[in-house]
Amino acid sequence: MDYTKLRKFHKLFRLGKTMKDRFAWLIKFCKWLGIKLSFLGFLNLRRYIKRLDWYIIKKFIGTYFFSIILIISISIVVDINENLAKFTEYHAPLKAIVFDYYANFIPYFANLFSALFVFIAVIFFTSKLAGNSEVIAILAAGVSFKRLMRPYMISCVLISMLNYYLSAYVIPHGNVVRQNFESLYKNKKKITSADNVMLQIDKGVIVYIQHYDDRLKKGFGFSLDKFENKKLVDHMTAMEIQYDTISDSKYHWRMSNWKERHLRGLREHITNGNQKDTTLYMEPTDLVYSKGQQETFTSPQLKEYISKQKNRGSGNVVQYEVEYHKRIASSFASFILTIIGLSLSSRKRKGGMGMYLGVGLALSFAYIMLQTVSSTFAIQADAPPMLAAWIPNMIFAIIALFCYKRAPR
């Protein structure tokens, strides 16, 4: 090479040698760190998910969503046929029907019958694999039945996470929009007022509202009594009380034509005024209860509401506790029903998959019915809400264990 290129090459060589000498400690540290972090190799997904696993996962997830699309499409057609007269009678706009009703109808019922879709998906494509002798080839190649379950369980993890996220955060917001649509265009009356509401908002603080209108977020005939050592120390009344919906903070109320009495022994101090902003530890949802209200709360809101009502000494929180625990328990149903479906359909039988689909539908509907019955036990028979939510999983876990023991090896 010519002198110019040689000089440039020599400069780069000297620079590289200098950097190597100066950062030798960094190279040694990286080598040491690589040795120390070698145990993290178990985090590499390729170590666990092989080509066979990807094959089964794709079939599982694909069949699952295909069954959802198929059954929900049929449900939408049936629902349109049933409610078309009401939509026409109440002049429901097409935009509201599509985006307010059916856009929230689909995730609600898809998540409600997710256990059914999982079971159908497992039965359908596993029976097809068994019919094509693919399961026999897999087991004959030395893959154990326990190892065969790995891609099924990985798929269940993904489906369970999706179901819980939908039921805990997405669907509650959609239920509010859907219920408002039904009250407007399907003539499903929604409770929007309450009379003679008495509520303990804090220790020794009792609120009474003669009439409350939830549409206006306004109460009439308001009174607040504060007790200390079982003695009345403050009494406040107001003609009207309005909830501030645009406030940055919660529990912000505005009182009109108010009067407050401070009782200190035999002395009494009275103050009054036209308007007063105050903070009361209550919200409109605490004053009016409508059917299915627990389905409109996200899981953090449910947890906060349950804790708040228990601190107030309210006993009307069972349905909220059942809903909170049912969302967690339902997400685990995918694992149990998948084990049952795989154990039943992995054996090659004459007659095809008709019997498996029949058994799958029966077990899935039995699971859904058991969920409803157990929830009723908690609400009506004072059963522990957590136990009531997990009873279907416990019973079907026993069935899954029995089917797993009888599965082909």
mmCIF file of C-alpha atoms in Angstrom:
data_model
loop_
_atom_site.group_PDB
_atom_site.id
_atom_site.type_symbol
_atom_site.label_atom_id
_atom_site.label_comp_id
_atom_site.label_asym_id
_atom_site.label_seq_id
_atom_site.Cartn_x
_atom_site.Cartn_y
_atom_site.Cartn_z
ATOM 1 C CA MET A 1 0.000 0.000 0.000
ATOM 2 C CA ASP A 2 1.148 3.624 -0.484
ATOM 3 C CA TYR A 3 2.627 5.734 2.292
ATOM 4 C CA THR A 4 -0.630 7.625 3.070
ATOM 5 C CA LYS A 5 -2.638 4.444 3.620
ATOM 6 C CA LEU A 6 0.171 2.901 5.620
ATOM 7 C CA ARG A 7 0.338 5.889 7.940
ATOM 8 C CA LYS A 8 -3.441 5.810 8.424
ATOM 9 C CA PHE A 9 -3.346 2.079 9.147
ATOM 10 C CA HIS A 10 -0.500 2.600 11.627
ATOM 11 C CA LYS A 11 -2.477 5.296 13.498
ATOM 12 C CA LEU A 12 -5.518 3.028 13.799
ATOM 13 C CA PHE A 13 -3.338 0.163 14.999
ATOM 14 C CA ARG A 14 -1.711 2.335 17.689
ATOM 15 C CA LEU A 15 -5.146 3.683 18.729
ATOM 16 C CA GLY A 16 -6.551 0.158 19.044
ATOM 17 C CA LYS A 17 -3.560 -0.989 21.078
ATOM 18 C CA THR A 18 -3.876 2.040 23.376
ATOM 19 C CA MET A 19 -7.624 1.453 23.901
ATOM 20 C CA LYS A 20 -6.979 -2.221 24.630
ATOM 21 C CA ASP A 21 -4.338 -1.350 27.241
ATOM 22 C CA ARG A 22 -6.482 1.305 28.877
ATOM 23 C CA PHE A 23 -9.682 -0.736 28.931
ATOM 24 C CA ALA A 24 -8.151 -4.125 29.732
ATOM 25 C CA TRP A 25 -9.953 -3.974 33.073
ATOM 26 C CA LEU A 26 -13.275 -3.561 31.228
ATOM 27 C CA ILE A 27 -12.584 -6.643 29.090
ATOM 28 C CA LYS A 28 -11.738 -8.671 32.180
ATOM 29 C CA PHE A 29 -14.873 -7.395 33.931
ATOM 30 C CA CYS A 30 -17.067 -8.389 30.966
ATOM 31 C CA LYS A 31 -15.565 -11.881 30.929
ATOM 32 C CA TRP A 32 -16.119 -12.198 34.689
ATOM 33 C CA LEU A 33 -19.675 -10.903 34.328
ATOM 34 C CA GLY A 34 -20.354 -13.368 31.511
ATOM 35 C CA ILE A 35 -19.296 -16.226 33.779
ATOM 36 C CA LYS A 36 -21.455 -14.956 36.620
ATOM 37 C CA LEU A 37 -24.509 -14.464 34.391
ATOM 38 C CA SER A 38 -24.197 -17.799 32.663
ATOM 39 C CA PHE A 39 -26.888 -19.164 34.975
ATOM 40 C CA LEU A 40 -29.381 -16.834 33.262
ATOM 41 C CA GLY A 41 -29.367 -19.153 30.283
ATOM 42 C CA PHE A 42 -32.611 -20.643 31.583
ATOM 43 C CA LEU A 43 -34.320 -17.401 30.500
ATOM 44 C CA ASN A 44 -33.655 -18.184 26.843
ATOM 45 C CA LEU A 45 -37.025 -19.139 25.322
ATOM 46 C CA ARG A 46 -35.372 -21.228 22.610
ATOM 47 C CA ARG A 47 -34.248 -23.595 25.324
ATOM 48 C CA TYR A 48 -37.865 -24.481 26.133
ATOM 49 C CA ILE A 49 -39.890 -23.726 23.005
ATOM 50 C CA LYS A 50 -38.887 -26.022 20.157
ATOM 51 C CA ARG A 51 -40.304 -26.422 16.681
ATOM 52 C CA LEU A 52 -42.905 -28.902 17.934
ATOM 53 C CA ASP A 53 -44.011 -26.418 20.589
ATOM 54 C CA TRP A 54 -44.434 -23.622 18.060
ATOM 55 C CA TYR A 55 -46.452 -25.986 15.876
ATOM 56 C CA ILE A 56 -48.908 -26.793 18.666
ATOM 57 C CA ILE A 57 -49.058 -23.209 20.023
ATOM 58 C CA LYS A 58 -49.982 -21.832 16.592
ATOM 59 C CA LYS A 59 -52.702 -24.436 16.183
ATOM 60 C CA PHE A 60 -54.032 -23.818 19.730
ATOM 61 C CA ILE A 61 -54.147 -20.012 19.488
ATOM 62 C CA GLY A 62 -55.441 -20.088 15.918
ATOM 63 C CA THR A 63 -58.249 -22.518 16.702
ATOM 64 C CA TYR A 64 -59.125 -20.575 19.879
ATOM 65 C CA PHE A 65 -59.640 -17.291 18.043
ATOM 66 C CA PHE A 66 -61.347 -19.030 15.132
ATOM 67 C CA SER A 67 -63.913 -20.572 17.503
ATOM 68 C CA ILE A 68 -64.462 -17.169 19.148
ATOM 69 C CA ILE A 69 -65.080 -15.501 15.771
ATOM 70 C CA LEU A 70 -67.395 -18.289 14.656
ATOM 71 C CA ILE A 71 -69.561 -18.475 17.798
ATOM 72 C CA ILE A 72 -69.664 -14.716 18.439
ATOM 73 C CA SER A 73 -70.724 -14.155 14.812
ATOM 74 C CA ILE A 74 -73.650 -16.514 15.331
ATOM 75 C CA SER A 75 -74.483 -14.786 18.638
ATOM 76 C CA ILE A 76 -74.487 -11.364 16.983
ATOM 77 C CA VAL A 77 -76.852 -12.548 14.249
ATOM 78 C CA VAL A 78 -79.223 -14.018 16.847
ATOM 79 C CA ASP A 79 -79.032 -10.865 18.993
ATOM 80 C CA ILE A 80 -79.743 -8.592 16.014
ATOM 81 C CA ASN A 81 -82.746 -10.719 15.091
ATOM 82 C CA GLU A 82 -84.027 -10.502 18.669
ATOM 83 C CA ASN A 83 -83.464 -6.772 19.273
ATOM 84 C CA LEU A 84 -84.040 -5.302 15.809
ATOM 85 C CA ALA A 85 -87.618 -4.344 16.695
ATOM 86 C CA LYS A 86 -86.484 -2.499 19.838
ATOM 87 C CA PHE A 87 -83.706 -0.705 17.982
ATOM 88 C CA THR A 88 -86.253 0.467 15.414
ATOM 89 C CA GLU A 89 -88.854 1.393 18.019
ATOM 90 C CA TYR A 90 -86.465 3.560 20.063
ATOM 91 C CA HIS A 91 -84.684 4.958 16.954
ATOM 92 C CA ALA A 92 -81.226 3.746 17.907
ATOM 93 C CA PRO A 93 -78.593 5.259 15.580
ATOM 94 C CA LEU A 94 -76.427 2.866 13.603
ATOM 95 C CA LYS A 95 -73.223 4.332 15.049
ATOM 96 C CA ALA A 96 -74.418 3.692 18.612
ATOM 97 C CA ILE A 97 -75.510 0.143 17.747
ATOM 98 C CA VAL A 98 -72.131 -0.739 16.241
ATOM 99 C CA PHE A 99 -69.688 1.106 18.512
ATOM 100 C CA ASP A 100 -71.571 1.437 21.822
ATOM 101 C CA TYR A 101 -73.390 -1.890 21.916
ATOM 102 C CA TYR A 102 -71.772 -4.563 19.748
ATOM 103 C CA ALA A 103 -68.196 -3.265 20.121
ATOM 104 C CA ASN A 104 -68.630 -3.901 23.860
ATOM 105 C CA PHE A 105 -70.897 -6.935 23.445
ATOM 106 C CA ILE A 106 -68.160 -8.948 21.697
ATOM 107 C CA PRO A 107 -65.380 -8.770 24.358
ATOM 108 C CA TYR A 108 -67.891 -9.251 27.195
ATOM 109 C CA PHE A 109 -69.347 -12.516 25.885
ATOM 110 C CA ALA A 110 -66.033 -13.717 24.451
ATOM 111 C CA ASN A 111 -64.482 -13.407 27.905
ATOM 112 C CA LEU A 112 -67.573 -14.835 29.626
ATOM 113 C CA PHE A 113 -67.424 -18.035 27.534
ATOM 114 C CA SER A 114 -63.632 -18.151 27.245
ATOM 115 C CA ALA A 115 -63.530 -21.493 29.074
ATOM 116 C CA LEU A 116 -65.893 -22.924 26.440
ATOM 117 C CA PHE A 117 -63.736 -21.634 23.585
ATOM 118 C CA VAL A 118 -60.551 -23.017 25.146
ATOM 119 C CA PHE A 119 -62.099 -26.452 25.590
ATOM 120 C CA ILE A 120 -63.499 -26.515 22.054
ATOM 121 C CA ALA A 121 -60.137 -25.421 20.616
ATOM 122 C CA VAL A 122 -58.205 -28.116 22.503
ATOM 123 C CA ILE A 123 -60.699 -30.854 21.633
ATOM 124 C CA PHE A 124 -60.916 -29.824 17.993
ATOM 125 C CA PHE A 125 -57.273 -29.595 16.956
ATOM 126 C CA THR A 126 -55.959 -32.309 19.331
ATOM 127 C CA SER A 127 -58.536 -34.779 17.995
ATOM 128 C CA LYS A 128 -57.397 -33.884 14.504
ATOM 129 C CA LEU A 129 -53.763 -34.478 15.482
ATOM 130 C CA ALA A 130 -54.706 -37.836 17.004
ATOM 131 C CA GLY A 131 -56.757 -38.758 13.939
ATOM 132 C CA ASN A 132 -53.750 -38.082 11.716
ATOM 133 C CA SER A 133 -51.582 -40.245 14.033
ATOM 134 C CA GLU A 134 -49.425 -37.208 14.868
ATOM 135 C CA VAL A 135 -49.830 -37.727 18.623
ATOM 136 C CA ILE A 136 -48.782 -41.377 18.209
ATOM 137 C CA ALA A 137 -45.693 -40.274 16.250
ATOM 138 C CA ILE A 138 -44.795 -37.697 18.914
ATOM 139 C CA LEU A 139 -45.094 -40.200 21.762
ATOM 140 C CA ALA A 140 -43.247 -42.878 19.759
ATOM 141 C CA ALA A 141 -40.349 -40.465 19.248
ATOM 142 C CA GLY A 142 -39.711 -40.472 22.985
ATOM 143 C CA VAL A 143 -41.694 -37.346 23.928
ATOM 144 C CA SER A 144 -43.518 -37.959 27.191
ATOM 145 C CA PHE A 145 -47.126 -36.936 27.719
ATOM 146 C CA LYS A 146 -45.945 -34.451 30.339
ATOM 147 C CA ARG A 147 -43.579 -32.872 27.797
ATOM 148 C CA LEU A 148 -46.398 -32.807 25.254
ATOM 149 C CA MET A 149 -48.388 -30.618 27.654
ATOM 150 C CA ARG A 150 -45.762 -27.839 27.649
ATOM 151 C CA PRO A 151 -46.978 -25.949 24.540
ATOM 152 C CA TYR A 152 -50.557 -26.294 25.788
ATOM 153 C CA MET A 153 -49.613 -24.712 29.123
ATOM 154 C CA ILE A 154 -47.674 -21.910 27.392
ATOM 155 C CA SER A 155 -50.770 -21.161 25.305
ATOM 156 C CA CYS A 156 -52.884 -21.174 28.462
ATOM 157 C CA VAL A 157 -50.572 -18.616 30.077
ATOM 158 C CA LEU A 158 -51.095 -16.255 27.135
ATOM 159 C CA ILE A 159 -54.872 -16.799 27.084
ATOM 160 C CA SER A 160 -55.195 -16.432 30.865
ATOM 161 C CA MET A 161 -53.242 -13.175 30.885
ATOM 162 C CA LEU A 162 -55.432 -11.841 28.080
ATOM 163 C CA ASN A 163 -58.646 -12.918 29.854
ATOM 164 C CA TYR A 164 -57.633 -11.337 33.142
ATOM 165 C CA TYR A 165 -56.578 -8.078 31.502
ATOM 166 C CA LEU A 166 -59.889 -7.875 29.633
ATOM 167 C CA SER A 167 -62.053 -8.703 32.657
ATOM 168 C CA ALA A 168 -60.106 -6.496 35.082
ATOM 169 C CA TYR A 169 -59.462 -3.373 33.011
ATOM 170 C CA VAL A 170 -61.078 -3.304 29.549
ATOM 171 C CA ILE A 171 -64.540 -4.874 29.848
ATOM 172 C CA PRO A 172 -65.723 -2.828 32.907
ATOM 173 C CA HIS A 173 -65.414 0.408 30.913
ATOM 174 C CA GLY A 174 -67.262 -1.192 28.015
ATOM 175 C CA ASN A 175 -70.024 -2.423 30.332
ATOM 176 C CA VAL A 176 -70.781 1.162 31.376
ATOM 177 C CA VAL A 177 -71.299 2.186 27.739
ATOM 178 C CA ARG A 178 -73.279 -0.962 26.922
ATOM 179 C CA GLN A 179 -75.594 -0.619 29.939
ATOM 180 C CA ASN A 180 -76.256 3.031 29.119
ATOM 181 C CA PHE A 181 -77.154 2.010 25.564
ATOM 182 C CA GLU A 182 -79.525 -0.679 26.837
ATOM 183 C CA SER A 183 -81.263 1.774 29.171
ATOM 184 C CA LEU A 184 -81.798 4.203 26.267
ATOM 185 C CA TYR A 185 -82.613 1.934 23.330
ATOM 186 C CA LYS A 186 -83.664 -1.418 24.815
ATOM 187 C CA ASN A 187 -85.924 -0.052 27.569
ATOM 188 C CA LYS A 188 -83.964 -1.748 30.334
ATOM 189 C CA LYS A 189 -84.776 0.494 33.250
ATOM 190 C CA LYS A 190 -81.749 1.616 35.201
ATOM 191 C CA ILE A 191 -82.063 2.751 38.796
ATOM 192 C CA THR A 192 -81.113 6.432 38.844
ATOM 193 C CA SER A 193 -82.464 7.591 42.209
ATOM 194 C CA ALA A 194 -82.638 6.553 45.849
ATOM 195 C CA ASP A 195 -84.704 7.660 48.832
ATOM 196 C CA ASN A 196 -83.860 7.827 52.537
ATOM 197 C CA VAL A 197 -80.200 6.938 52.136
ATOM 198 C CA MET A 198 -78.253 6.584 55.395
ATOM 199 C CA LEU A 199 -74.537 5.940 55.186
ATOM 200 C CA GLN A 200 -71.604 5.831 57.591
ATOM 201 C CA ILE A 201 -68.798 7.579 55.720
ATOM 202 C CA ASP A 202 -66.290 7.529 58.563
ATOM 203 C CA LYS A 203 -65.992 6.398 62.156
ATOM 204 C CA GLY A 204 -68.744 8.209 64.037
ATOM 205 C CA VAL A 205 -69.863 10.217 60.951
ATOM 206 C CA ILE A 206 -73.375 9.479 59.635
ATOM 207 C CA VAL A 207 -74.843 10.958 56.443
ATOM 208 C CA TYR A 208 -78.535 11.040 55.583
ATOM 209 C CA ILE A 209 -80.017 12.084 52.208
ATOM 210 C CA GLN A 210 -83.778 12.231 51.797
ATOM 211 C CA HIS A 211 -83.689 11.895 47.996
ATOM 212 C CA TYR A 212 -80.773 11.445 45.599
ATOM 213 C CA ASP A 213 -80.889 11.765 41.789
ATOM 214 C CA ASP A 214 -77.965 10.008 40.123
ATOM 215 C CA ARG A 215 -78.551 11.635 36.729
ATOM 216 C CA LEU A 216 -78.010 15.102 38.212
ATOM 217 C CA LYS A 217 -75.573 13.842 40.875
ATOM 218 C CA LYS A 218 -77.632 15.872 43.332
ATOM 219 C CA GLY A 219 -79.151 15.111 46.726
ATOM 220 C CA PHE A 220 -81.959 16.839 48.606
ATOM 221 C CA GLY A 221 -82.602 16.982 52.345
ATOM 222 C CA PHE A 222 -78.995 16.390 53.426
ATOM 223 C CA SER A 223 -77.813 16.012 57.007
ATOM 224 C CA LEU A 224 -74.509 15.015 58.590
ATOM 225 C CA ASP A 225 -74.058 13.977 62.210
ATOM 226 C CA LYS A 226 -70.719 13.529 63.932
ATOM 227 C CA PHE A 227 -70.442 11.569 67.179
ATOM 228 C CA GLU A 228 -67.623 11.362 69.702
ATOM 229 C CA ASN A 229 -67.910 8.841 72.552
ATOM 230 C CA LYS A 230 -71.524 8.259 71.512
ATOM 231 C CA LYS A 231 -72.342 11.944 71.919
ATOM 232 C CA LEU A 232 -73.476 14.249 69.131
ATOM 233 C CA VAL A 233 -70.894 17.031 68.682
ATOM 234 C CA ASP A 234 -71.718 18.365 65.169
ATOM 235 C CA HIS A 235 -74.923 18.519 63.156
ATOM 236 C CA MET A 236 -74.975 19.915 59.624
ATOM 237 C CA THR A 237 -77.952 20.257 57.291
ATOM 238 C CA ALA A 238 -78.306 21.458 53.697
ATOM 239 C CA MET A 239 -81.211 21.873 51.320
ATOM 240 C CA GLU A 240 -79.167 20.490 48.394
ATOM 241 C CA ILE A 241 -75.821 18.758 47.900
ATOM 242 C CA GLN A 242 -74.135 18.481 44.495
ATOM 243 C CA TYR A 243 -71.239 16.194 43.522
ATOM 244 C CA ASP A 244 -68.470 18.010 41.652
ATOM 245 C CA THR A 245 -67.833 15.848 38.577
ATOM 246 C CA ILE A 246 -65.143 18.133 37.128
ATOM 247 C CA SER A 247 -63.007 18.374 40.241
ATOM 248 C CA ASP A 248 -59.457 17.057 40.086
ATOM 249 C CA SER A 249 -59.947 15.177 43.374
ATOM 250 C CA LYS A 250 -62.582 12.705 44.463
ATOM 251 C CA TYR A 251 -65.156 13.147 47.241
ATOM 252 C CA HIS A 252 -65.706 16.842 46.431
ATOM 253 C CA TRP A 253 -69.266 18.068 47.189
ATOM 254 C CA ARG A 254 -70.976 21.466 47.176
ATOM 255 C CA MET A 255 -73.729 22.286 49.679
ATOM 256 C CA SER A 256 -76.465 24.885 49.212
ATOM 257 C CA ASN A 257 -78.366 26.687 52.015
ATOM 258 C CA TRP A 258 -76.419 24.962 54.739
ATOM 259 C CA LYS A 259 -76.467 25.286 58.514
ATOM 260 C CA GLU A 260 -73.970 23.788 60.964
ATOM 261 C CA ARG A 261 -74.368 23.380 64.715
ATOM 262 C CA HIS A 262 -71.356 22.761 66.976
ATOM 263 C CA LEU A 263 -72.364 21.266 70.322
ATOM 264 C CA ARG A 264 -69.912 21.688 73.193
ATOM 265 C CA GLY A 265 -71.592 20.666 76.433
ATOM 266 C CA LEU A 266 -74.406 23.100 77.138
ATOM 267 C CA ARG A 267 -73.102 25.583 74.589
ATOM 268 C CA GLU A 268 -74.093 25.665 70.943
ATOM 269 C CA HIS A 269 -72.450 27.544 68.082
ATOM 270 C CA ILE A 270 -74.426 27.956 64.842
ATOM 271 C CA THR A 271 -73.042 28.944 61.420
ATOM 272 C CA ASN A 272 -74.835 29.071 58.064
ATOM 273 C CA GLY A 273 -74.384 30.179 54.488
ATOM 274 C CA ASN A 274 -75.559 29.857 50.889
ATOM 275 C CA GLN A 275 -72.732 27.852 49.312
ATOM 276 C CA LYS A 276 -69.985 25.698 50.794
ATOM 277 C CA ASP A 277 -67.483 23.309 49.251
ATOM 278 C CA THR A 278 -66.553 20.335 51.380
ATOM 279 C CA THR A 279 -64.964 16.911 51.187
ATOM 280 C CA LEU A 280 -67.114 13.917 52.120
ATOM 281 C CA TYR A 281 -65.790 10.357 51.984
ATOM 282 C CA MET A 282 -68.523 9.126 49.624
ATOM 283 C CA GLU A 283 -69.245 8.951 45.899
ATOM 284 C CA PRO A 284 -72.415 8.644 43.797
ATOM 285 C CA THR A 285 -71.757 4.903 43.394
ATOM 286 C CA ASP A 286 -72.126 4.552 47.175
ATOM 287 C CA LEU A 287 -75.639 6.028 47.133
ATOM 288 C CA VAL A 288 -77.338 4.216 44.231
ATOM 289 C CA TYR A 289 -76.981 0.506 43.532
ATOM 290 C CA SER A 290 -78.050 -0.930 40.193
ATOM 291 C CA LYS A 291 -78.061 -4.541 39.061
ATOM 292 C CA GLY A 292 -74.698 -5.555 37.643
ATOM 293 C CA GLN A 293 -72.930 -2.508 39.032
ATOM 294 C CA GLN A 294 -69.978 -4.640 40.161
ATOM 295 C CA GLU A 295 -69.281 -5.480 36.510
ATOM 296 C CA THR A 296 -68.626 -1.810 35.736
ATOM 297 C CA PHE A 297 -65.724 -1.518 38.200
ATOM 298 C CA THR A 298 -62.158 -2.350 37.288
ATOM 299 C CA SER A 299 -60.331 -4.658 39.687
ATOM 300 C CA PRO A 300 -58.458 -1.813 41.460
ATOM 301 C CA GLN A 301 -61.761 0.045 41.828
ATOM 302 C CA LEU A 302 -63.438 -3.105 43.153
ATOM 303 C CA LYS A 303 -60.685 -3.608 45.718
ATOM 304 C CA GLU A 304 -60.900 0.014 46.827
ATOM 305 C CA TYR A 305 -64.712 -0.097 47.000
ATOM 306 C CA ILE A 306 -64.720 -3.313 49.063
ATOM 307 C CA SER A 307 -62.172 -1.911 51.495
ATOM 308 C CA LYS A 308 -64.096 1.351 51.808
ATOM 309 C CA GLN A 309 -67.432 -0.374 52.435
ATOM 310 C CA LYS A 310 -65.934 -2.712 55.039
ATOM 311 C CA ASN A 311 -64.427 0.236 56.903
ATOM 312 C CA ARG A 312 -67.886 1.776 56.974
ATOM 313 C CA GLY A 313 -69.362 -1.407 58.402
ATOM 314 C CA SER A 314 -71.499 -2.104 55.349
ATOM 315 C CA GLY A 315 -72.440 -5.733 54.701
ATOM 316 C CA ASN A 316 -73.606 -5.269 51.096
ATOM 317 C CA VAL A 317 -70.260 -6.098 49.506
ATOM 318 C CA VAL A 318 -70.566 -9.851 48.942
ATOM 319 C CA GLN A 319 -71.388 -9.585 45.225
ATOM 320 C CA TYR A 320 -68.411 -7.256 44.780
ATOM 321 C CA GLU A 321 -66.066 -9.677 46.548
ATOM 322 C CA VAL A 322 -67.394 -12.566 44.448
ATOM 323 C CA GLU A 323 -66.816 -10.576 41.262
ATOM 324 C CA TYR A 324 -63.274 -9.659 42.342
ATOM 325 C CA HIS A 325 -62.249 -13.248 43.112
ATOM 326 C CA LYS A 326 -64.158 -14.688 40.137
ATOM 327 C CA ARG A 327 -62.033 -12.661 37.707
ATOM 328 C CA ILE A 328 -58.885 -14.254 39.097
ATOM 329 C CA ALA A 329 -60.352 -17.761 39.330
ATOM 330 C CA SER A 330 -61.795 -17.650 35.791
ATOM 331 C CA SER A 331 -58.390 -16.903 34.306
ATOM 332 C CA PHE A 332 -57.073 -20.195 35.763
ATOM 333 C CA ALA A 333 -59.903 -22.207 34.231
ATOM 334 C CA SER A 334 -57.982 -22.397 30.937
ATOM 335 C CA PHE A 335 -55.293 -24.604 32.524
ATOM 336 C CA ILE A 336 -57.781 -27.036 34.068
ATOM 337 C CA LEU A 337 -60.007 -27.402 31.004
ATOM 338 C CA THR A 338 -56.978 -27.731 28.718
ATOM 339 C CA ILE A 339 -55.658 -30.670 30.742
ATOM 340 C CA ILE A 340 -59.073 -32.336 30.580
ATOM 341 C CA GLY A 341 -59.407 -31.697 26.840
ATOM 342 C CA LEU A 342 -55.906 -32.920 26.031
ATOM 343 C CA SER A 343 -56.335 -36.063 28.135
ATOM 344 C CA LEU A 344 -59.650 -36.924 26.462
ATOM 345 C CA SER A 345 -58.798 -36.157 22.835
ATOM 346 C CA SER A 346 -55.182 -37.344 22.558
ATOM 347 C CA ARG A 347 -56.311 -40.957 22.129
ATOM 348 C CA LYS A 348 -57.093 -42.060 18.590
ATOM 349 C CA ARG A 349 -60.603 -43.511 18.437
ATOM 350 C CA LYS A 350 -63.001 -44.579 15.744
ATOM 351 C CA GLY A 351 -65.905 -42.265 15.068
ATOM 352 C CA GLY A 352 -64.021 -38.969 14.868
ATOM 353 C CA MET A 353 -64.231 -36.021 17.235
ATOM 354 C CA GLY A 354 -68.031 -35.821 17.637
ATOM 355 C CA MET A 355 -68.024 -37.504 21.041
ATOM 356 C CA TYR A 356 -65.170 -35.299 22.266
ATOM 357 C CA LEU A 357 -66.937 -32.123 21.210
ATOM 358 C CA GLY A 358 -70.102 -33.298 22.966
ATOM 359 C CA VAL A 359 -68.229 -34.052 26.169
ATOM 360 C CA GLY A 360 -66.358 -30.749 25.882
ATOM 361 C CA LEU A 361 -69.536 -28.722 25.502
ATOM 362 C CA ALA A 362 -71.163 -30.534 28.423
ATOM 363 C CA LEU A 363 -68.169 -29.961 30.725
ATOM 364 C CA SER A 364 -67.801 -26.320 29.696
ATOM 365 C CA PHE A 365 -71.457 -25.522 30.300
ATOM 366 C CA ALA A 366 -71.256 -27.425 33.599
ATOM 367 C CA TYR A 367 -68.332 -25.223 34.610
ATOM 368 C CA ILE A 368 -70.212 -22.011 33.708
ATOM 369 C CA MET A 369 -73.356 -23.205 35.519
ATOM 370 C CA LEU A 370 -71.297 -24.145 38.590
ATOM 371 C CA GLN A 371 -69.801 -20.649 38.607
ATOM 372 C CA THR A 372 -73.289 -19.137 38.722
ATOM 373 C CA VAL A 373 -74.527 -21.519 41.424
ATOM 374 C CA SER A 374 -71.462 -20.999 43.630
ATOM 375 C CA SER A 375 -71.845 -17.212 43.328
ATOM 376 C CA THR A 376 -75.449 -17.552 44.465
ATOM 377 C CA PHE A 377 -74.299 -19.553 47.494
ATOM 378 C CA ALA A 378 -72.019 -16.692 48.512
ATOM 379 C CA ILE A 379 -74.664 -13.997 48.048
ATOM 380 C CA GLN A 380 -77.683 -15.837 49.471
ATOM 381 C CA ALA A 381 -76.205 -18.429 51.860
ATOM 382 C CA ASP A 382 -73.320 -16.408 53.389
ATOM 383 C CA ALA A 383 -70.610 -18.668 51.951
ATOM 384 C CA PRO A 384 -67.079 -17.163 51.839
ATOM 385 C CA PRO A 385 -66.806 -15.209 48.540
ATOM 386 C CA MET A 386 -63.287 -16.448 47.784
ATOM 387 C CA LEU A 387 -64.306 -20.069 48.329
ATOM 388 C CA ALA A 388 -67.416 -19.620 46.184
ATOM 389 C CA ALA A 389 -65.344 -18.218 43.315
ATOM 390 C CA TRP A 390 -62.814 -21.069 43.469
ATOM 391 C CA ILE A 391 -65.221 -24.013 44.012
ATOM 392 C CA PRO A 392 -65.629 -24.689 40.226
ATOM 393 C CA ASN A 393 -61.845 -24.739 39.802
ATOM 394 C CA MET A 394 -61.419 -27.101 42.736
ATOM 395 C CA ILE A 395 -64.009 -29.573 41.453
ATOM 396 C CA PHE A 396 -62.748 -29.502 37.880
ATOM 397 C CA ALA A 397 -59.136 -29.758 39.064
ATOM 398 C CA ILE A 398 -60.047 -33.148 40.561
ATOM 399 C CA ILE A 399 -61.620 -34.172 37.227
ATOM 400 C CA ALA A 400 -58.510 -32.932 35.392
ATOM 401 C CA LEU A 401 -56.235 -34.986 37.676
ATOM 402 C CA PHE A 402 -58.333 -38.109 37.060
ATOM 403 C CA CYS A 403 -58.273 -37.581 33.284
ATOM 404 C CA TYR A 404 -54.523 -36.948 33.345
ATOM 405 C CA LYS A 405 -53.900 -40.223 35.171
ATOM 406 C CA ARG A 406 -55.983 -42.090 32.572
ATOM 407 C CA ALA A 407 -54.393 -40.332 29.582
ATOM 408 C CA PRO A 408 -52.389 -42.378 27.044
ATOM 409 C CA ARG A 409 -48.642 -42.561 27.682
#
